[in-house]
mmCIF file of C-alpha atoms in Angstrom:
data_model
loop_
_atom_site.group_PDB
_atom_site.id
_atom_site.type_symbol
_atom_site.label_atom_id
_atom_site.label_comp_id
_atom_site.label_asym_id
_atom_site.label_seq_id
_atom_site.Cartn_x
_atom_site.Cartn_y
_atom_site.Cartn_z
ATOM 1 C CA MET A 299 -29.504 38.215 45.626
ATOM 2 C CA HIS A 300 -28.197 36.285 42.642
ATOM 3 C CA GLU A 301 -30.515 33.035 43.517
ATOM 4 C CA MET A 302 -30.169 31.806 39.987
ATOM 5 C CA SER A 303 -26.574 31.642 39.895
ATOM 6 C CA LEU A 304 -27.157 29.666 43.530
ATOM 7 C CA CYS A 305 -29.651 27.350 42.330
ATOM 8 C CA GLU A 306 -27.241 26.688 39.330
ATOM 9 C CA GLY A 307 -24.712 25.826 41.362
ATOM 10 C CA MET A 308 -27.004 23.410 43.398
ATOM 11 C CA VAL A 309 -27.311 21.710 40.242
ATOM 12 C CA GLN A 310 -24.032 21.670 39.727
ATOM 13 C CA ILE A 311 -23.366 20.282 43.073
ATOM 14 C CA LEU A 312 -26.098 17.500 42.178
ATOM 15 C CA GLU A 313 -24.964 16.636 39.281
ATOM 16 C CA GLU A 314 -21.533 16.598 40.563
ATOM 17 C CA GLN A 315 -22.535 14.285 43.541
ATOM 18 C CA ALA A 316 -24.571 11.598 41.221
ATOM 19 C CA ARG A 317 -21.128 10.582 39.902
ATOM 20 C CA VAL A 318 -19.628 9.909 43.210
ATOM 21 C CA GLN A 319 -22.914 9.051 45.143
ATOM 22 C CA ASN A 320 -24.108 7.103 41.965
ATOM 23 C CA TYR A 321 -27.880 7.890 41.876
ATOM 24 C CA ARG A 322 -30.073 8.966 38.683
ATOM 25 C CA ARG A 323 -32.358 11.144 40.086
ATOM 26 C CA VAL A 324 -32.761 13.583 43.135
ATOM 27 C CA LYS A 325 -36.533 13.604 44.533
ATOM 28 C CA GLN A 326 -35.603 15.845 47.802
ATOM 29 C CA VAL A 327 -33.721 18.634 49.029
ATOM 30 C CA TRP A 328 -32.523 19.819 51.784
ATOM 31 C CA LEU A 329 -30.833 22.840 51.740
ATOM 32 C CA GLU A 330 -29.724 24.887 55.255
ATOM 33 C CA VAL A 331 -29.773 28.476 54.388
ATOM 34 C CA GLY A 332 -28.667 31.106 57.067
ATOM 35 C CA ALA A 333 -30.106 34.055 58.140
ATOM 36 C CA LEU A 334 -27.203 36.077 57.338
ATOM 37 C CA ALA A 335 -26.492 34.018 54.241
ATOM 38 C CA GLY A 336 -28.070 37.001 51.764
ATOM 39 C CA VAL A 337 -30.529 34.610 50.240
ATOM 40 C CA GLU A 338 -34.010 35.594 49.370
ATOM 41 C CA VAL A 339 -35.997 31.788 50.370
ATOM 42 C CA ALA A 340 -39.296 32.732 48.133
ATOM 43 C CA ALA A 341 -36.994 34.085 45.041
ATOM 44 C CA LEU A 342 -34.581 30.748 45.753
ATOM 45 C CA ARG A 343 -37.420 28.358 45.662
ATOM 46 C CA PHE A 344 -38.915 30.128 42.246
ATOM 47 C CA CYS A 345 -35.585 29.827 40.174
ATOM 48 C CA PHE A 346 -34.937 26.645 41.291
ATOM 49 C CA ASP A 347 -37.630 24.871 40.057
ATOM 50 C CA VAL A 348 -36.704 26.585 37.194
ATOM 51 C CA VAL A 349 -33.047 26.119 36.783
ATOM 52 C CA CYS A 350 -34.013 22.099 37.108
ATOM 53 C CA ARG A 351 -35.719 21.558 34.328
ATOM 54 C CA GLY A 352 -34.252 19.498 32.053
ATOM 55 C CA THR A 353 -31.883 17.811 34.453
ATOM 56 C CA LEU A 354 -31.592 14.923 37.165
ATOM 57 C CA ALA A 355 -33.610 16.989 39.740
ATOM 58 C CA GLU A 356 -36.247 17.580 37.711
ATOM 59 C CA GLY A 357 -39.748 18.215 40.269
ATOM 60 C CA ALA A 358 -37.234 17.626 43.050
ATOM 61 C CA ILE A 359 -39.147 19.354 46.113
ATOM 62 C CA LEU A 360 -36.612 21.916 48.192
ATOM 63 C CA HIS A 361 -36.897 21.775 52.066
ATOM 64 C CA VAL A 362 -35.155 25.039 53.270
ATOM 65 C CA LEU A 363 -33.920 24.753 56.723
ATOM 66 C CA GLU A 364 -33.287 28.567 57.957
ATOM 67 C CA THR A 365 -30.947 28.868 60.399
ATOM 68 C CA PRO A 366 -30.682 32.027 62.786
ATOM 69 C CA GLY A 367 -27.893 34.448 62.409
ATOM 70 C CA GLN A 368 -25.039 34.093 65.550
ATOM 71 C CA GLY A 369 -22.220 36.315 66.635
ATOM 72 C CA TRP A 370 -19.735 37.257 69.268
ATOM 73 C CA CYS A 371 -20.599 40.535 71.088
ATOM 74 C CA MET A 372 -17.031 42.133 72.033
ATOM 75 C CA ALA A 373 -18.016 44.493 74.673
ATOM 76 C CA CYS A 374 -20.124 41.906 77.017
ATOM 77 C CA SER A 375 -18.241 38.802 75.415
ATOM 78 C CA ARG A 376 -20.773 36.467 75.345
ATOM 79 C CA ALA A 377 -22.733 34.460 71.940
ATOM 80 C CA VAL A 378 -25.556 36.616 70.528
ATOM 81 C CA VAL A 379 -28.144 35.872 68.420
ATOM 82 C CA VAL A 380 -27.555 38.666 65.418
ATOM 83 C CA GLU A 381 -30.925 39.222 63.031
ATOM 84 C CA ARG A 382 -29.501 41.134 60.907
ATOM 85 C CA ARG A 383 -25.768 41.721 60.045
ATOM 86 C CA PHE A 384 -26.163 45.786 61.707
ATOM 87 C CA ASP A 385 -27.492 44.742 64.597
ATOM 88 C CA PRO A 386 -26.664 45.903 68.382
ATOM 89 C CA CYS A 387 -26.071 43.360 70.388
ATOM 90 C CA PRO A 388 -29.745 42.585 72.076
ATOM 91 C CA GLU A 389 -27.322 42.319 75.711
ATOM 92 C CA CYS A 390 -25.743 45.718 75.994
ATOM 93 C CA GLY A 391 -26.296 47.575 72.653
ATOM 94 C CA SER A 392 -22.954 47.598 71.011
ATOM 95 C CA HIS A 393 -22.400 47.380 67.517
ATOM 96 C CA GLN A 394 -19.019 45.210 67.951
ATOM 97 C CA VAL A 395 -20.490 42.236 67.080
ATOM 98 C CA GLN A 396 -18.564 39.679 65.530
ATOM 99 C CA VAL A 397 -20.530 36.927 63.582
ATOM 100 C CA THR A 398 -20.201 33.729 63.842
ATOM 101 C CA GLY A 399 -22.613 32.162 62.226
ATOM 102 C CA GLY A 400 -26.169 32.413 60.033
ATOM 103 C CA GLU A 401 -23.675 32.500 56.934
ATOM 104 C CA GLU A 402 -23.807 29.491 55.599
ATOM 105 C CA MET A 403 -25.451 28.205 52.768
ATOM 106 C CA ARG A 404 -24.852 24.221 52.311
ATOM 107 C CA ILE A 405 -27.034 21.152 50.944
ATOM 108 C CA LYS A 406 -26.783 18.875 53.719
ATOM 109 C CA GLU A 407 -29.366 15.994 52.405
ATOM 110 C CA LEU A 408 -30.679 14.298 49.607
ATOM 111 C CA GLU A 409 -33.918 11.325 48.598
ATOM 112 C CA VAL A 410 -31.727 9.934 45.611
ATOM 113 C CA GLU A 411 -33.069 7.026 43.228
ATOM 114 C CA MET B 1084 -3.949 27.667 33.621
ATOM 115 C CA MET B 1085 -7.144 27.724 36.808
ATOM 116 C CA CYS B 1086 -9.491 25.820 34.601
ATOM 117 C CA GLY B 1087 -9.072 22.548 35.651
ATOM 118 C CA VAL B 1088 -12.391 21.404 35.432
ATOM 119 C CA CYS B 1089 -14.287 23.640 34.078
ATOM 120 C CA GLY B 1090 -18.172 23.262 34.202
ATOM 121 C CA CYS B 1091 -19.148 26.538 32.517
ATOM 122 C CA GLY B 1092 -22.370 26.498 30.859
ATOM 123 C CA ASP B 1093 -22.488 30.101 31.211
ATOM 124 C CA GLY B 1094 -23.196 30.688 27.583
ATOM 125 C CA GLU B 1095 -23.986 34.636 28.305
ATOM 126 C CA THR B 1096 -20.868 35.238 29.472
ATOM 127 C CA ARG B 1097 -18.218 37.146 26.559
ATOM 128 C CA ILE B 1098 -14.555 37.677 27.743
ATOM 129 C CA ASP B 1099 -13.334 40.788 25.333
ATOM 130 C CA GLY B 1100 -16.689 39.647 23.298
ATOM 131 C CA HIS B 1101 -15.701 36.041 23.156
ATOM 132 C CA VAL B 1102 -18.681 33.771 24.300
ATOM 133 C CA HIS B 1103 -16.988 31.594 26.686
ATOM 134 C CA ASP B 1104 -17.397 28.125 25.977
ATOM 135 C CA HIS B 1105 -15.563 24.524 26.497
ATOM 136 C CA ASP B 1106 -17.437 22.186 24.061
ATOM 137 C CA GLY B 1107 -18.003 19.107 25.564
ATOM 138 C CA ASP B 1108 -16.879 19.672 28.996
ATOM 139 C CA SER B 1109 -19.724 20.550 31.255
ATOM 140 C CA PRO B 1110 -21.327 16.815 32.238
ATOM 141 C CA ALA B 1111 -24.846 16.815 31.348
ATOM 142 C CA ALA B 1112 -27.471 15.964 32.843
ATOM 143 C CA GLY B 1113 -28.165 12.294 33.350
ATOM 144 C CA ASP B 1114 -24.824 11.600 32.888
ATOM 145 C CA GLY B 1115 -24.313 10.001 35.816
ATOM 146 C CA PRO B 1116 -23.857 5.680 36.476
ATOM 147 C CA ALA B 1117 -27.260 4.395 34.568
ATOM 148 C CA HIS B 1118 -26.116 1.389 35.342
ATOM 149 C CA ALA B 1119 -26.763 -1.441 38.580
ATOM 150 C CA HIS B 1120 -30.645 -1.040 38.768
ATOM 151 C CA ALA B 1121 -32.249 -4.158 38.918
ATOM 152 C CA PRO B 1122 -35.522 -3.804 36.842
ATOM 153 C CA GLY B 1123 -38.324 -2.723 38.357
ATOM 154 C CA LEU B 1124 -36.858 -1.432 41.533
ATOM 155 C CA THR B 1125 -36.127 2.405 42.124
ATOM 156 C CA PRO B 1126 -34.464 1.996 45.463
ATOM 157 C CA ALA B 1127 -34.931 5.603 47.049
ATOM 158 C CA ARG B 1128 -32.503 6.703 49.322
ATOM 159 C CA MET B 1129 -30.833 9.037 51.264
ATOM 160 C CA VAL B 1130 -27.162 10.842 50.626
ATOM 161 C CA GLN B 1131 -25.773 13.167 53.362
ATOM 162 C CA ILE B 1132 -23.406 15.188 51.314
ATOM 163 C CA GLU B 1133 -23.129 19.165 53.285
ATOM 164 C CA GLN B 1134 -21.644 20.733 50.264
ATOM 165 C CA ASP B 1135 -21.696 24.588 50.298
ATOM 166 C CA ILE B 1136 -22.886 25.774 47.475
ATOM 167 C CA LEU B 1137 -20.447 27.918 46.627
ATOM 168 C CA ALA B 1138 -17.629 26.109 47.210
ATOM 169 C CA LYS B 1139 -17.348 25.490 43.528
ATOM 170 C CA ASN B 1140 -16.797 29.372 43.164
ATOM 171 C CA ASP B 1141 -14.299 29.554 46.400
ATOM 172 C CA ARG B 1142 -12.534 26.662 44.630
ATOM 173 C CA TYR B 1143 -11.661 29.073 41.950
ATOM 174 C CA ALA B 1144 -10.965 31.727 43.817
ATOM 175 C CA ARG B 1145 -8.154 29.900 45.859
ATOM 176 C CA ALA B 1146 -6.812 29.439 43.101
ATOM 177 C CA ASN B 1147 -7.058 32.401 42.031
ATOM 178 C CA ARG B 1148 -5.331 33.604 45.022
ATOM 179 C CA ALA B 1149 -2.584 31.350 44.608
ATOM 180 C CA TRP B 1150 -1.492 32.400 41.121
ATOM 181 C CA PHE B 1151 -1.666 35.960 42.231
ATOM 182 C CA ALA B 1152 0.856 34.594 45.276
ATOM 183 C CA GLU B 1153 2.941 32.656 43.083
ATOM 184 C CA HIS B 1154 3.029 35.778 40.224
ATOM 185 C CA GLY B 1155 3.469 38.781 42.694
ATOM 186 C CA VAL B 1156 -0.086 40.310 41.724
ATOM 187 C CA MET B 1157 -2.070 42.332 43.761
ATOM 188 C CA ALA B 1158 -5.401 42.066 42.811
ATOM 189 C CA LEU B 1159 -8.797 44.389 44.116
ATOM 190 C CA ASN B 1160 -12.066 44.155 43.456
ATOM 191 C CA LEU B 1161 -13.187 46.960 43.147
ATOM 192 C CA VAL B 1162 -17.348 47.284 44.098
ATOM 193 C CA SER B 1163 -20.317 50.027 43.657
ATOM 194 C CA SER B 1164 -23.324 50.708 43.174
ATOM 195 C CA PRO B 1165 -24.110 52.059 39.093
ATOM 196 C CA GLY B 1166 -22.778 55.559 38.758
ATOM 197 C CA SER B 1167 -20.334 56.338 41.886
ATOM 198 C CA GLY B 1168 -17.566 56.855 39.690
ATOM 199 C CA LYS B 1169 -15.730 53.693 39.900
ATOM 200 C CA THR B 1170 -14.089 54.060 36.194
ATOM 201 C CA SER B 1171 -12.813 57.587 36.456
ATOM 202 C CA LEU B 1172 -11.175 56.667 39.761
ATOM 203 C CA LEU B 1173 -9.724 54.288 38.168
ATOM 204 C CA VAL B 1174 -8.831 56.114 34.989
ATOM 205 C CA ARG B 1175 -7.122 58.653 36.776
ATOM 206 C CA THR B 1176 -5.280 56.517 39.921
ATOM 207 C CA LEU B 1177 -3.366 54.784 36.120
ATOM 208 C CA THR B 1178 -2.603 57.946 34.513
ATOM 209 C CA ALA B 1179 -0.916 59.073 38.325
ATOM 210 C CA LEU B 1180 0.764 55.308 38.948
ATOM 211 C CA ARG B 1181 1.719 54.298 35.683
ATOM 212 C CA GLU B 1182 5.170 54.977 35.715
ATOM 213 C CA ALA B 1183 5.042 53.697 39.357
ATOM 214 C CA PHE B 1184 4.761 49.772 38.637
ATOM 215 C CA PRO B 1185 3.080 48.154 36.577
ATOM 216 C CA MET B 1186 -1.171 47.761 36.467
ATOM 217 C CA ALA B 1187 -3.569 45.953 34.536
ATOM 218 C CA VAL B 1188 -7.426 46.166 34.522
ATOM 219 C CA ILE B 1189 -10.448 43.840 34.440
ATOM 220 C CA GLU B 1190 -13.737 45.413 33.957
ATOM 221 C CA GLY B 1191 -16.793 43.564 34.766
ATOM 222 C CA ASP B 1192 -20.677 44.874 32.752
ATOM 223 C CA GLN B 1193 -23.330 43.424 31.755
ATOM 224 C CA ALA B 1194 -23.189 44.628 28.528
ATOM 225 C CA THR B 1195 -20.432 47.019 26.388
ATOM 226 C CA ASP B 1196 -16.809 46.970 25.887
ATOM 227 C CA GLN B 1197 -16.422 51.065 26.696
ATOM 228 C CA ASP B 1198 -14.942 50.957 29.875
ATOM 229 C CA ALA B 1199 -12.068 48.668 28.793
ATOM 230 C CA ALA B 1200 -11.329 51.079 25.751
ATOM 231 C CA ARG B 1201 -11.140 53.853 28.621
ATOM 232 C CA ILE B 1202 -8.477 51.923 30.390
ATOM 233 C CA ARG B 1203 -6.479 51.006 27.276
ATOM 234 C CA SER B 1204 -6.236 54.623 26.148
ATOM 235 C CA VAL B 1205 -4.723 55.333 29.306
ATOM 236 C CA GLY B 1206 -1.922 52.986 28.281
ATOM 237 C CA VAL B 1207 -2.890 49.992 30.745
ATOM 238 C CA PRO B 1208 -3.428 46.898 29.675
ATOM 239 C CA ALA B 1209 -7.360 45.710 29.795
ATOM 240 C CA VAL B 1210 -9.702 42.628 29.725
ATOM 241 C CA GLN B 1211 -13.813 43.300 29.431
ATOM 242 C CA ILE B 1212 -15.753 40.614 30.808
ATOM 243 C CA ASN B 1213 -19.236 41.110 29.622
ATOM 244 C CA THR B 1214 -21.323 39.067 32.324
ATOM 245 C CA GLY B 1215 -25.247 38.982 29.839
ATOM 246 C CA LYS B 1216 -27.564 38.222 32.504
ATOM 247 C CA GLY B 1217 -25.114 37.560 35.113
ATOM 248 C CA CYS B 1218 -25.073 40.308 38.052
ATOM 249 C CA HIS B 1219 -21.972 39.600 39.258
ATOM 250 C CA LEU B 1220 -18.423 38.730 38.414
ATOM 251 C CA ASP B 1221 -17.236 35.330 40.035
ATOM 252 C CA ALA B 1222 -13.833 33.367 40.578
ATOM 253 C CA HIS B 1223 -13.982 31.472 37.713
ATOM 254 C CA MET B 1224 -14.622 34.191 34.980
ATOM 255 C CA VAL B 1225 -11.683 36.170 36.665
ATOM 256 C CA GLY B 1226 -9.282 33.317 36.075
ATOM 257 C CA HIS B 1227 -9.651 33.088 32.615
ATOM 258 C CA ALA B 1228 -9.628 36.880 32.060
ATOM 259 C CA VAL B 1229 -6.514 36.819 34.440
ATOM 260 C CA GLU B 1230 -4.735 34.098 31.394
ATOM 261 C CA ARG B 1231 -5.879 36.180 28.678
ATOM 262 C CA LEU B 1232 -4.127 40.031 30.760
ATOM 263 C CA SER B 1233 -1.081 37.673 32.205
ATOM 264 C CA PRO B 1234 0.238 40.586 34.295
ATOM 265 C CA GLU B 1235 3.518 40.804 35.127
ATOM 266 C CA PHE B 1236 5.165 40.583 39.202
ATOM 267 C CA GLY B 1237 4.308 43.087 40.963
ATOM 268 C CA ALA B 1238 1.615 44.338 39.267
ATOM 269 C CA VAL B 1239 -1.279 45.769 40.531
ATOM 270 C CA LEU B 1240 -4.132 44.371 39.101
ATOM 271 C CA PHE B 1241 -7.932 46.532 39.456
ATOM 272 C CA ILE B 1242 -10.721 44.095 38.936
ATOM 273 C CA GLU B 1243 -13.745 46.563 37.987
ATOM 274 C CA ASN B 1244 -16.687 44.852 39.404
ATOM 275 C CA VAL B 1245 -20.360 44.919 37.914
ATOM 276 C CA GLY B 1246 -21.797 48.028 39.255
ATOM 277 C CA ASN B 1247 -24.135 46.546 42.268
ATOM 278 C CA LEU B 1248 -23.780 46.233 45.965
ATOM 279 C CA VAL B 1249 -26.013 43.418 46.916
ATOM 280 C CA CYS B 1250 -24.375 39.998 44.408
ATOM 281 C CA PRO B 1251 -20.428 40.602 44.814
ATOM 282 C CA ALA B 1252 -20.180 40.462 48.088
ATOM 283 C CA ALA B 1253 -21.355 36.909 48.574
ATOM 284 C CA PHE B 1254 -18.762 36.199 45.406
ATOM 285 C CA ASP B 1255 -14.724 35.973 46.608
ATOM 286 C CA LEU B 1256 -12.636 36.701 43.230
ATOM 287 C CA GLY B 1257 -9.004 35.408 45.196
ATOM 288 C CA GLU B 1258 -8.855 38.974 45.711
ATOM 289 C CA ALA B 1259 -5.852 40.746 48.110
ATOM 290 C CA ALA B 1260 -8.610 43.124 49.291
ATOM 291 C CA LYS B 1261 -12.218 44.211 48.560
ATOM 292 C CA VAL B 1262 -12.307 48.343 47.749
ATOM 293 C CA ALA B 1263 -16.019 49.483 48.066
ATOM 294 C CA ILE B 1264 -16.262 52.775 46.330
ATOM 295 C CA LEU B 1265 -19.499 55.432 47.983
ATOM 296 C CA SER B 1266 -20.253 58.554 46.204
ATOM 297 C CA VAL B 1267 -21.606 61.697 48.392
ATOM 298 C CA THR B 1268 -24.482 61.629 45.627
ATOM 299 C CA GLU B 1269 -25.985 58.437 46.909
ATOM 300 C CA GLY B 1270 -26.924 59.503 50.016
ATOM 301 C CA GLU B 1271 -25.211 58.307 53.792
ATOM 302 C CA ASP B 1272 -27.197 55.369 54.129
ATOM 303 C CA LYS B 1273 -25.844 53.636 52.378
ATOM 304 C CA PRO B 1274 -23.822 51.417 54.575
ATOM 305 C CA LEU B 1275 -27.096 50.313 56.078
ATOM 306 C CA LYS B 1276 -29.018 49.666 52.942
ATOM 307 C CA TYR B 1277 -26.486 47.187 51.669
ATOM 308 C CA PRO B 1278 -24.986 45.653 55.112
ATOM 309 C CA ASP B 1279 -23.261 42.890 53.666
ATOM 310 C CA MET B 1280 -21.444 44.589 50.835
ATOM 311 C CA PHE B 1281 -19.891 47.071 53.089
ATOM 312 C CA HIS B 1282 -19.176 44.468 56.201
ATOM 313 C CA ALA B 1283 -17.021 42.653 53.460
ATOM 314 C CA ALA B 1284 -15.257 45.902 52.328
ATOM 315 C CA ASP B 1285 -11.628 46.106 53.629
ATOM 316 C CA LEU B 1286 -11.000 50.218 52.404
ATOM 317 C CA VAL B 1287 -14.155 52.237 51.721
ATOM 318 C CA LEU B 1288 -13.244 55.059 49.297
ATOM 319 C CA ILE B 1289 -15.857 58.507 49.630
ATOM 320 C CA ASN B 1290 -15.768 59.939 45.991
ATOM 321 C CA LYS B 1291 -17.214 63.252 44.633
ATOM 322 C CA VAL B 1292 -16.841 64.667 47.731
ATOM 323 C CA ASP B 1293 -16.086 68.048 45.902
ATOM 324 C CA LEU B 1294 -19.926 68.515 45.981
ATOM 325 C CA LEU B 1295 -19.938 68.498 49.752
ATOM 326 C CA PRO B 1296 -21.020 71.832 49.325
ATOM 327 C CA HIS B 1297 -23.448 71.475 47.648
ATOM 328 C CA LEU B 1298 -25.539 68.349 49.119
ATOM 329 C CA ASP B 1299 -26.735 67.838 52.084
ATOM 330 C CA PHE B 1300 -24.600 64.650 52.679
ATOM 331 C CA ASP B 1301 -23.906 63.955 56.571
ATOM 332 C CA LEU B 1302 -20.327 62.448 55.855
ATOM 333 C CA SER B 1303 -19.660 62.088 59.915
ATOM 334 C CA ARG B 1304 -22.899 60.245 59.993
ATOM 335 C CA CYS B 1305 -22.238 57.909 56.844
ATOM 336 C CA LEU B 1306 -18.986 56.953 59.016
ATOM 337 C CA ALA B 1307 -20.554 56.048 61.923
ATOM 338 C CA TYR B 1308 -22.677 53.530 59.676
ATOM 339 C CA LEU B 1309 -19.825 52.240 58.209
ATOM 340 C CA ARG B 1310 -18.268 51.473 61.571
ATOM 341 C CA ARG B 1311 -21.766 50.047 62.195
ATOM 342 C CA VAL B 1312 -21.436 47.304 59.622
ATOM 343 C CA ASN B 1313 -17.886 46.884 59.800
ATOM 344 C CA PRO B 1314 -16.075 48.595 62.602
ATOM 345 C CA GLY B 1315 -12.198 48.166 61.519
ATOM 346 C CA VAL B 1316 -13.053 49.288 58.115
ATOM 347 C CA GLN B 1317 -10.630 52.276 56.774
ATOM 348 C CA VAL B 1318 -12.270 55.388 54.757
ATOM 349 C CA LEU B 1319 -10.529 57.898 52.219
ATOM 350 C CA THR B 1320 -12.712 60.469 51.543
ATOM 351 C CA VAL B 1321 -11.819 61.118 47.538
ATOM 352 C CA SER B 1322 -12.615 63.039 44.689
ATOM 353 C CA ALA B 1323 -11.622 61.691 41.563
ATOM 354 C CA ARG B 1324 -12.571 64.901 39.861
ATOM 355 C CA THR B 1325 -10.592 67.371 41.793
ATOM 356 C CA GLY B 1326 -7.970 65.155 42.843
ATOM 357 C CA GLU B 1327 -8.465 65.953 46.391
ATOM 358 C CA GLY B 1328 -7.500 63.268 48.625
ATOM 359 C CA MET B 1329 -6.445 60.888 46.002
ATOM 360 C CA GLU B 1330 -2.732 60.824 47.168
ATOM 361 C CA ARG B 1331 -3.606 58.871 50.449
ATOM 362 C CA TRP B 1332 -5.513 56.271 48.243
ATOM 363 C CA TYR B 1333 -2.298 56.050 45.852
ATOM 364 C CA ARG B 1334 0.025 55.980 49.077
ATOM 365 C CA TRP B 1335 -2.459 53.090 50.588
ATOM 366 C CA LEU B 1336 -1.977 51.678 47.296
ATOM 367 C CA ARG B 1337 1.809 51.858 47.106
ATOM 368 C CA LEU B 1338 2.129 50.224 50.535
ATOM 369 C CA THR B 1339 -0.105 47.713 50.862
ATOM 370 C CA ARG B 1340 1.637 46.242 47.212
ATOM 371 C CA GLU B 1341 4.654 47.068 48.447
ATOM 372 C CA SER B 1342 4.421 44.812 52.104
ATOM 373 C CA ARG B 1343 2.375 42.291 49.634
ATOM 374 C CA LEU B 1344 5.167 41.920 47.770
ATOM 375 C CA ILE B 1345 7.436 40.715 51.040
ATOM 376 C CA GLY B 1346 8.870 37.472 50.593
ATOM 377 C CA ALA B 1347 7.346 37.002 47.390
ATOM 378 C CA GLU B 1348 10.114 36.725 44.735
ATOM 379 C CA PRO B 1349 9.803 35.786 40.927
ATOM 380 C CA ARG B 1350 10.909 32.008 40.530
ATOM 381 C CA SER B 1351 13.822 33.635 38.223
ATOM 382 C CA LEU B 1352 15.514 35.105 40.916
ATOM 383 C CA MET B 1353 14.807 32.247 43.435
ATOM 384 C CA VAL B 1354 18.172 29.979 44.303
#
């Protein structure tokens, strides 16, 4: 969803950080995307290249670290892996699973010069 | 007001027909520090930044939320697919409640200001945001629309998001609650097909229930699917056309507004 806006957000962060961290070019970007963040990684890669054109990140290599969705099952009181938001608890089949992680979408690290 | 460091390069966004741009506000690429650079050396290095991509939207959303709290405005983010009857539901609601408390509307659509015109014809102030290529409203556009509307103390502000069950789920606008509208002509499995949106909703209105006798829509299954993606969600069945069930929605609006006004006093009344 809205991968184009997300990439524009990324480039804005890279530009803001350029002033703070004193760099002129971004060569590589490590991005963490949770399984429940609603992001289509293929679309994100496509948009990233397009949005970076003419910016300080033109031609930058995008690395995507996909992290699993995590949840807490209220019925069996344990941490479980959540593949999709509406999936039942893999242990007891209950749908009372509170998502606790895997919704994040953040830039972790950059290689800059 | 809300837009402190407005880097808006959204050339296609229009608020009431005006292109929204801030000349010279947005930092151009490559404006970074071009000094301190030994000739012939390009020292590549790693930087840890740990920045959330939606952080910028979240900052604007926080500013909106603070403004709403300070001004006693209850903002509701209305989300649905296109054709769920959102605008008709809104027009009926505004007509029924216009004597009860002040209201204002932000209309989000990709193009045209037809919806805002429909709202204004009821006598309620409305601002239209056209998102151009955008598929959702963001907190920054909403902040500017609020500046233009300046809703009064105690008002309910309806933000009618772009008809889309995907993207608006991720963009907090600073609202008090997300209200999802699902019409029975859409199929009862919508909550499973678009779990992010129904998961994020605080209230779901199932609209067009007057058509149930003519459809195969399975209401109890739909409710079960909603509970599956959002166990605590509140659901009301309504028909904006016949008015069936609308009293309960009005009651929800009245009581939610009242409860949010507890402790909020207009500045002029503060000692």
